[in-house]
PDB file of C-alpha atoms in Angstrom:
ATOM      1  CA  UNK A   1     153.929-175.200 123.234  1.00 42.00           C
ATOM      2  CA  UNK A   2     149.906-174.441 122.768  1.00 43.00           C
ATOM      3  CA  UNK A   3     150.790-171.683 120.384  1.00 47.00           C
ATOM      4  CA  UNK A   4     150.985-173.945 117.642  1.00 59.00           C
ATOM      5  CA  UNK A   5     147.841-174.136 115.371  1.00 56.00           C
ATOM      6  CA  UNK A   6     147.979-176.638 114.091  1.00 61.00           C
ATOM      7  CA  UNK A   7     146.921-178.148 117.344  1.00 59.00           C
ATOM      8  CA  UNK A   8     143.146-176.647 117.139  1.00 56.00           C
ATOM      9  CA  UNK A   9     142.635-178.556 114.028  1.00 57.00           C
ATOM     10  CA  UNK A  10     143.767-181.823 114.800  1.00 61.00           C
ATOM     11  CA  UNK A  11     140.753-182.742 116.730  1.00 55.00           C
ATOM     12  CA  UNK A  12     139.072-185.858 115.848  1.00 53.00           C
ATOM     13  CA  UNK A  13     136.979-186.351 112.404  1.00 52.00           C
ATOM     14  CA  UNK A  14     134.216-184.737 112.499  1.00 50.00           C
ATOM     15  CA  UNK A  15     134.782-181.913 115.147  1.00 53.00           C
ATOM     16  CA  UNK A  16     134.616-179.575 112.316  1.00 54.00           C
ATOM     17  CA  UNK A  17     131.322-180.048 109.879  1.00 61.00           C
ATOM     18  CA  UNK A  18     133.395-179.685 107.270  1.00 74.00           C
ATOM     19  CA  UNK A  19     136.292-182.042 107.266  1.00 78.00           C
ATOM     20  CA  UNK A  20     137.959-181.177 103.939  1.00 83.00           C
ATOM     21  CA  UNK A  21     137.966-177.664 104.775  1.00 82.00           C
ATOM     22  CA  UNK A  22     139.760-178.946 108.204  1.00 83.00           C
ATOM     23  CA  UNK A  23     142.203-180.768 105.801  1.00 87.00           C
ATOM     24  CA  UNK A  24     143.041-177.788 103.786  1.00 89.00           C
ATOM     25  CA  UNK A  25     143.603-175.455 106.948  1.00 88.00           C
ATOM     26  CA  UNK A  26     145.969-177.866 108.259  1.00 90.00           C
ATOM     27  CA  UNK A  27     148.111-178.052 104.930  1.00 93.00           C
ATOM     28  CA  UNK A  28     148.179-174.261 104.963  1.00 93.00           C
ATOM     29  CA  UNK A  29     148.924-174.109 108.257  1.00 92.00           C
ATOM     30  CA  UNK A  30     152.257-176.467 107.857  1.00 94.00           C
ATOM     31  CA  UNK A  31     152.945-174.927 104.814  1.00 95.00           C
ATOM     32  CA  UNK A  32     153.478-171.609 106.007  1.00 94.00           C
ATOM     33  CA  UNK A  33     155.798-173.066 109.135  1.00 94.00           C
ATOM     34  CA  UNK A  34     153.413-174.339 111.868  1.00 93.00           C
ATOM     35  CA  UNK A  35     155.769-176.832 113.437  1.00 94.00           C
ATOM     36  CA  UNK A  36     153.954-180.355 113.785  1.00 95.00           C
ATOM     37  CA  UNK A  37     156.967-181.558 116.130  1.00 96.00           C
ATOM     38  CA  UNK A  38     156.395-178.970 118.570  1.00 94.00           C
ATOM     39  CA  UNK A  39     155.137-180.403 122.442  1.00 94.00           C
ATOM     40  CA  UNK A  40     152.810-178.922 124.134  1.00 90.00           C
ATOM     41  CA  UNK A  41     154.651-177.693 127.541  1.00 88.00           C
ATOM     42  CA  UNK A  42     151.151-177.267 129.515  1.00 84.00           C
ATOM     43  CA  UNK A  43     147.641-179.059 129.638  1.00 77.00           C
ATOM     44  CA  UNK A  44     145.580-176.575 127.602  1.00 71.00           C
ATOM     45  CA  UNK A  45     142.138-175.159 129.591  1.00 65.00           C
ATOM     46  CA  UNK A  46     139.234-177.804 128.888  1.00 58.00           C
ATOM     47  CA  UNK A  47     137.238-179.991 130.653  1.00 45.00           C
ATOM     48  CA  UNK A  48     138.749-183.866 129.624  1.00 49.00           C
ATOM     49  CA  UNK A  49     141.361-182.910 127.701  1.00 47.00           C
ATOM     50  CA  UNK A  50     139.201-181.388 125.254  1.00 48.00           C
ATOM     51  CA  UNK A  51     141.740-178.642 124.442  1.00 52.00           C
ATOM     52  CA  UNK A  52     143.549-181.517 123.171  1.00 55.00           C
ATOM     53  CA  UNK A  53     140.817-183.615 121.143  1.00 58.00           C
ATOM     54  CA  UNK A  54     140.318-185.375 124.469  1.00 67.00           C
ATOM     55  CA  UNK A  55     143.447-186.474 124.777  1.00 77.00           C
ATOM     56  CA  UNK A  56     144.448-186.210 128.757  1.00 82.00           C
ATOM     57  CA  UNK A  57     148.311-186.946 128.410  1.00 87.00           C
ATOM     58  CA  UNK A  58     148.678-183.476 126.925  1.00 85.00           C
ATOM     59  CA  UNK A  59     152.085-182.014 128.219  1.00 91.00           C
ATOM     60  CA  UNK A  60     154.987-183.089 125.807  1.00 94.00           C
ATOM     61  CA  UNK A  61     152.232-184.609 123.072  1.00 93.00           C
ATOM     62  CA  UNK A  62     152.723-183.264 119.304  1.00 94.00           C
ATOM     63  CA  UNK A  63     149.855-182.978 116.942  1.00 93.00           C
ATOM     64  CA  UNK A  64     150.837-186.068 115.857  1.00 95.00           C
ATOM     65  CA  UNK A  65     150.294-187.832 119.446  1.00 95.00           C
ATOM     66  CA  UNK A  66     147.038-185.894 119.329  1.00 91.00           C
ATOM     67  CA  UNK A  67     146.006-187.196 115.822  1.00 92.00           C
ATOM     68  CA  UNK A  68     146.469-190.591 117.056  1.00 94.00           C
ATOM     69  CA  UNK A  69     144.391-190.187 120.094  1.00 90.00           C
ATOM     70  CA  UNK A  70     141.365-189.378 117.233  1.00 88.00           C
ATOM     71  CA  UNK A  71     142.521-192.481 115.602  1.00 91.00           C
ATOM     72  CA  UNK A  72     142.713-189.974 112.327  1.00 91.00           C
ATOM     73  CA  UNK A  73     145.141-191.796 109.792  1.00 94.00           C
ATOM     74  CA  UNK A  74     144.834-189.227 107.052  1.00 93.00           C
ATOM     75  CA  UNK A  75     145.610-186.074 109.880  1.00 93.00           C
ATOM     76  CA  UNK A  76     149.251-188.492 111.003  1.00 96.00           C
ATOM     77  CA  UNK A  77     149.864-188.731 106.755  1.00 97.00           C
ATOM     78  CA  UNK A  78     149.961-185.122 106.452  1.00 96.00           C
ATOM     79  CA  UNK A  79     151.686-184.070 109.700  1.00 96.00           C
ATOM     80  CA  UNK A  80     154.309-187.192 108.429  1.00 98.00           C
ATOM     81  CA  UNK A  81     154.762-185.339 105.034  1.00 97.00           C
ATOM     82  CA  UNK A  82     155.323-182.551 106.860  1.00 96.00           C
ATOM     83  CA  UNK A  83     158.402-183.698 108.619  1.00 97.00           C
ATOM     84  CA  UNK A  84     156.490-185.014 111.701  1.00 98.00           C
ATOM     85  CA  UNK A  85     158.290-187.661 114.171  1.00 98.00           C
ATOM     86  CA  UNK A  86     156.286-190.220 115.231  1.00 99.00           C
ATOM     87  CA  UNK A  87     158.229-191.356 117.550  1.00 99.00           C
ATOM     88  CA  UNK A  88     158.186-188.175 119.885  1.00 98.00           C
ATOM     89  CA  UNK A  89     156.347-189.328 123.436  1.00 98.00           C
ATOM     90  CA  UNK A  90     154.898-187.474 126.182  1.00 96.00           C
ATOM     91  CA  UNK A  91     156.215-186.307 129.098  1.00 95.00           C
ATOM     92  CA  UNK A  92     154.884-189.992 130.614  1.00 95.00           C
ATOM     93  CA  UNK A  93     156.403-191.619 127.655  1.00 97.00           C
ATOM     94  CA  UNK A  94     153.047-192.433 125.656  1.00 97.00           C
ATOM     95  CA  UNK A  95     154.044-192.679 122.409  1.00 98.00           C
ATOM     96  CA  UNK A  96     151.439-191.842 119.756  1.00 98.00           C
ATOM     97  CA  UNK A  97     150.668-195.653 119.280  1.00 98.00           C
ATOM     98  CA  UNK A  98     149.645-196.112 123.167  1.00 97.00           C
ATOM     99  CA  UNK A  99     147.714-192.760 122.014  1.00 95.00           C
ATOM    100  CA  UNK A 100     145.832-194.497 119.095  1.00 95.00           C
ATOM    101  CA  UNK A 101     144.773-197.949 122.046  1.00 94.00           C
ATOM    102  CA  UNK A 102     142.746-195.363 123.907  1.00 89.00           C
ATOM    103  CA  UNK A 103     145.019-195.327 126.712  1.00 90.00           C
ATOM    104  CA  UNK A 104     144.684-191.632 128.382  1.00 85.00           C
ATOM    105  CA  UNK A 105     141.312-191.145 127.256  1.00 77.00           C
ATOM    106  CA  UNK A 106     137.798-191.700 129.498  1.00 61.00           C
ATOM    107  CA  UNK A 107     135.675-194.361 128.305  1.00 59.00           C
ATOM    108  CA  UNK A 108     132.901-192.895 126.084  1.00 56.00           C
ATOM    109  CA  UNK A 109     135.499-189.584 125.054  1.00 55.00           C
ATOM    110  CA  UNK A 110     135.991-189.392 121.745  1.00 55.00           C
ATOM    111  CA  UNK A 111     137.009-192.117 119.589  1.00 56.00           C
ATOM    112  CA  UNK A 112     135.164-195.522 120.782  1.00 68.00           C
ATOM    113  CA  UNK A 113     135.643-197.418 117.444  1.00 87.00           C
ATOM    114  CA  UNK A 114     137.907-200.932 117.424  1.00 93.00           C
ATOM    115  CA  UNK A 115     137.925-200.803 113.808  1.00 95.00           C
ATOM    116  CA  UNK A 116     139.471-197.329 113.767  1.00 93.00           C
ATOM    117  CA  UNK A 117     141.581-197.532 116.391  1.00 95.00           C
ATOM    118  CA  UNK A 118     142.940-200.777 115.091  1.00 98.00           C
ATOM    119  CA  UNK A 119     143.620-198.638 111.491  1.00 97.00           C
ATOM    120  CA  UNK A 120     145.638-196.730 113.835  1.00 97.00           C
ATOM    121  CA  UNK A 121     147.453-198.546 115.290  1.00 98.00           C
ATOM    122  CA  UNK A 122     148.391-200.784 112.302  1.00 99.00           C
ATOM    123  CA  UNK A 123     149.395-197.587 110.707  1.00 99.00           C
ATOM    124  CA  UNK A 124     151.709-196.499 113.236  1.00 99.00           C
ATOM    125  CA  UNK A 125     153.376-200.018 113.572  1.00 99.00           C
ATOM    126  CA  UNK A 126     154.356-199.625 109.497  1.00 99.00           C
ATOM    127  CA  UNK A 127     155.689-196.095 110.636  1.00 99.00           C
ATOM    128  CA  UNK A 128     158.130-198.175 113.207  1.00 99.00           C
ATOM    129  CA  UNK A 129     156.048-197.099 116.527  1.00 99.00           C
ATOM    130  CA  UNK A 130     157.077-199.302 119.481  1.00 98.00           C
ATOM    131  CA  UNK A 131     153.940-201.408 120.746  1.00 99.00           C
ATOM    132  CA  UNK A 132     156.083-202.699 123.753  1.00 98.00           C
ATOM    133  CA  UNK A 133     156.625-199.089 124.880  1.00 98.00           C
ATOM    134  CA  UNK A 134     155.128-198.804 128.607  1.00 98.00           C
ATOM    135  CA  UNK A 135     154.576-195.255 130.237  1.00 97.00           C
ATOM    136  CA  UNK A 136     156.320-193.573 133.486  1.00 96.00           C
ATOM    137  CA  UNK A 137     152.909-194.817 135.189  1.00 94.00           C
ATOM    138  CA  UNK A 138     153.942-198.539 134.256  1.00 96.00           C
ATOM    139  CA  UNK A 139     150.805-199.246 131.320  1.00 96.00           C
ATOM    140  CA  UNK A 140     151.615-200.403 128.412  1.00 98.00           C
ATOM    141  CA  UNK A 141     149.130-200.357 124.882  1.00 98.00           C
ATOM    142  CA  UNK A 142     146.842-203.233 126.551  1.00 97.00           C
ATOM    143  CA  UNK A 143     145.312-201.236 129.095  1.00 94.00           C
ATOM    144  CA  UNK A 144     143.150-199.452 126.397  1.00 91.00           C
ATOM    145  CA  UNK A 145     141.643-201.902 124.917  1.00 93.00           C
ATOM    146  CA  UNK A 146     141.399-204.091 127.990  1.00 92.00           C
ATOM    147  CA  UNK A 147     139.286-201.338 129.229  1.00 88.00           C
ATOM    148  CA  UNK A 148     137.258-200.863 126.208  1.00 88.00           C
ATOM    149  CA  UNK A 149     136.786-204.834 124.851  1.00 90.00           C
ATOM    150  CA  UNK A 150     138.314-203.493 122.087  1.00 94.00           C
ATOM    151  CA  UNK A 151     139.557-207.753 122.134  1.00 96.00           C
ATOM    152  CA  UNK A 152     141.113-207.818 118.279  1.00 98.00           C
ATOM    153  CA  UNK A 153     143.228-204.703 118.961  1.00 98.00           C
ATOM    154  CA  UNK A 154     144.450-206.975 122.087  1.00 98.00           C
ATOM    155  CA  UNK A 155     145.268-210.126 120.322  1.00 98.00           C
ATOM    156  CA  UNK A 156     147.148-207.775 117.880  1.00 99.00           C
ATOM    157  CA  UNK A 157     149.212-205.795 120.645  1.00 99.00           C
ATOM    158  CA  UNK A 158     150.041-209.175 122.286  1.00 99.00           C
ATOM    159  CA  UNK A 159     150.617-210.935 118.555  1.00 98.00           C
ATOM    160  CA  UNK A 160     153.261-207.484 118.648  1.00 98.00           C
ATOM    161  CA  UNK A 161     154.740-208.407 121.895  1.00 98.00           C
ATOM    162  CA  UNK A 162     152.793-206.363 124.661  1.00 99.00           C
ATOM    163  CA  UNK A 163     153.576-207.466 127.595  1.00 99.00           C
ATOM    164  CA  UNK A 164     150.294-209.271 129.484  1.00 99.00           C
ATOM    165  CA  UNK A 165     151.853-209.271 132.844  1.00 99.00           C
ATOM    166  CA  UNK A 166     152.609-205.927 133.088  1.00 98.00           C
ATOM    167  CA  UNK A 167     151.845-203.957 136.447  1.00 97.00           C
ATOM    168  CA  UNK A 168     150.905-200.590 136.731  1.00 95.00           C
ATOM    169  CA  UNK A 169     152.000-198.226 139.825  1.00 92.00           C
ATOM    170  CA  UNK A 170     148.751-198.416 140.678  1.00 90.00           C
ATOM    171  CA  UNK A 171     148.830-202.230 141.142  1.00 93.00           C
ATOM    172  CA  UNK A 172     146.457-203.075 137.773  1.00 94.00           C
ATOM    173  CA  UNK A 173     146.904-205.069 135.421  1.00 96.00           C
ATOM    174  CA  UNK A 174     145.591-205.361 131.736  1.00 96.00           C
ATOM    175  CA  UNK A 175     143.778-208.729 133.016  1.00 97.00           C
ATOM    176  CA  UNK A 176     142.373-206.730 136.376  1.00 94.00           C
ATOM    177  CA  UNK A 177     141.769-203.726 133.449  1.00 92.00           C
ATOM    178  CA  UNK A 178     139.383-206.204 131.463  1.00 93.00           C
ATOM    179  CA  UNK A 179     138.029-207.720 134.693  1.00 93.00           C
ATOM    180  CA  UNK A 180     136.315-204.673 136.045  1.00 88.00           C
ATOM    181  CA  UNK A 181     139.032-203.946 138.785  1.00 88.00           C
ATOM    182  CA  UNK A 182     141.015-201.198 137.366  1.00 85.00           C
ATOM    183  CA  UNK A 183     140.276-197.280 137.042  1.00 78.00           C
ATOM    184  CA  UNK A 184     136.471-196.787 136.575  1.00 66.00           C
ATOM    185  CA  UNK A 185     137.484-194.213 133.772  1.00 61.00           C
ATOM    186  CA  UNK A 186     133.965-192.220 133.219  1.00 51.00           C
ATOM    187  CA  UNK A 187     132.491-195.953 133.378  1.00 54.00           C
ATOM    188  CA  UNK A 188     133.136-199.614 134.334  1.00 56.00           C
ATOM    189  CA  UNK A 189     133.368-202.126 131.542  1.00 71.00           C
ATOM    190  CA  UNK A 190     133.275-206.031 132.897  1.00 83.00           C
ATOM    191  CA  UNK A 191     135.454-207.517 129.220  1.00 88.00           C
ATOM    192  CA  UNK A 192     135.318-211.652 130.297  1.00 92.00           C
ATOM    193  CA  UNK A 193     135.655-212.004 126.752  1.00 95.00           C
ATOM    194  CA  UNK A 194     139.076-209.800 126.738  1.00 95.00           C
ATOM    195  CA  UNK A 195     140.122-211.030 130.558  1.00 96.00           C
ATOM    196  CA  UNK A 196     140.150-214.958 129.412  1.00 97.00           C
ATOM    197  CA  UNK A 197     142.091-213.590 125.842  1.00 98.00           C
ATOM    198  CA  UNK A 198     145.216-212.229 128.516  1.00 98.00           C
ATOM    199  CA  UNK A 199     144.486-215.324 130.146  1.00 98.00           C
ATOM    200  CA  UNK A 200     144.983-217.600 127.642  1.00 98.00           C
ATOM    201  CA  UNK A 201     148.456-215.453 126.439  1.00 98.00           C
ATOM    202  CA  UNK A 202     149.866-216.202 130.101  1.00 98.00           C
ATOM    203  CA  UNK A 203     148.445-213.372 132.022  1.00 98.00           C
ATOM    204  CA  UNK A 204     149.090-214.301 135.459  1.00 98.00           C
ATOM    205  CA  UNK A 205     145.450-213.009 137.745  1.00 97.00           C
ATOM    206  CA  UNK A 206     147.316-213.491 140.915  1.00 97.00           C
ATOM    207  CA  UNK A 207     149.710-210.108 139.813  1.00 98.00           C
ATOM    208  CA  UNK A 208     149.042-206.211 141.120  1.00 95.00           C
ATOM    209  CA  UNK A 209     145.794-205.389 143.074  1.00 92.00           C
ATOM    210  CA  UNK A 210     142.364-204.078 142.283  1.00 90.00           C
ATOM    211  CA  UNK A 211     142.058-199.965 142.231  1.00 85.00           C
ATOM    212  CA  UNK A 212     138.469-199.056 141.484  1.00 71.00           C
ATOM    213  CA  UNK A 213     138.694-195.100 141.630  1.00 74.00           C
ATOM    214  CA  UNK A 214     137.675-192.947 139.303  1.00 69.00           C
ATOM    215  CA  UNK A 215     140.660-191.505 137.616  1.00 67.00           C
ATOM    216  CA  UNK A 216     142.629-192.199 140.914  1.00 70.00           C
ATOM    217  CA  UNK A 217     144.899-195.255 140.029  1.00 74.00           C
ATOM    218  CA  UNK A 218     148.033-193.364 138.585  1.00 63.00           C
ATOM    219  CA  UNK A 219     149.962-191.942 141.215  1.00 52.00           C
ATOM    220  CA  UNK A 220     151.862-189.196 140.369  1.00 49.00           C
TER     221      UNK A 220
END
């Protein structure tokens, strides 16, 4: 599923110094039959996901999925024009919206921008993407920016119908996410601004358990 090229050009903007060259590769690329629905069938050699633009849910994500991680709304037109799905997930089921939240990606990786991110994800909702989707590890599209303080993208997700008391197999919660007591993720972000926002939409703090580990609180 890494054969595809398209895949080494749909890293976030500015990866390449030249983005409109980037552009033009990529419409080549499709043009001449790169498939953009094609999943990746194995996590590609890289420290952090970086063979995927630092996107660590890599097997079963499409260039699209990837394209959404960088929060890059011109990269998901083209692939769309191109007969893209956006509605392929992951092999955890993480569609490409739960992609564009942060979720799967270390804190400080990549994209750290609310205003992008919340592009994204507004984007992807016209396109019909399902913000109530939750993953085979039990998160939903609230863990990323309960992590980040990203707190407009939440009150949109919940305003969408993201679910505040969900639990992760873990045992977190987006509430325990924003509170400091869920995976450290390459950092530990305290969001009281975020946690009383879940609050305040019902989120119950007696639910799920603290974790605390550093990439450790998604069982397999």
């Amino acid at each position: 599923g890494l054969a595809n090229p398209v895949y080494g050009f749909v890293d976030p903007v500015g990866g390449i110094p030249d983005r409109e060259a980037k552009l033009r590769l990529v419409k080549a690329l499709l043009a001449h039959g790169a498939n953009p629905n094609l999943q990746a069938t194995a996590r590609p050699p890289g420290f952090g996901g970086t063979g995927t633009g630092g996107y660590n849910d890599a097997v079963g994500a499409t260039p699209f999925v990837v394209a959404a991680n960088a929060a890059d709304v011109e990269m998901m037109r083209i692939l769309l024009a191109a007969g893209a799905d956006p509605h392929l997930v992951t092999k955890t089921n993480s569609n490409a919206l739960l992609a564009a939240t942060g979720l799967n990606r270390g804190i400080g990786e990549i994209v750290d921008d609310e205003d992008r991110a919340i592009e994204a994800v507004k984007f992807l909702l016209d396109v019909g993407v399902d913000p109530k989707a939750v993953t085979t590890f039990n998160e939903n599209a609230l863990f990323g920016p309960g992590y980040r303080g990203w707190n407009r993208l939440l009150e949109l997700l919940i305003e969408k119908g993201a679910d505040v008391n969900v639990v992760s197999k873990a045992g977190v919660t987006p509430w325990l996410a924003a509170s400091g007591f869920g995976d450290r993720l390459g950092g530990v972000l305290y969001n009281k601004a975020g946690a009383d926002i879940l609050l305040n939409h019902g989120a119950d703090p007696k639910l799920g358990h603290p974790c605390q580990a550093q990439n450790k609180c998604r069982p397999e």
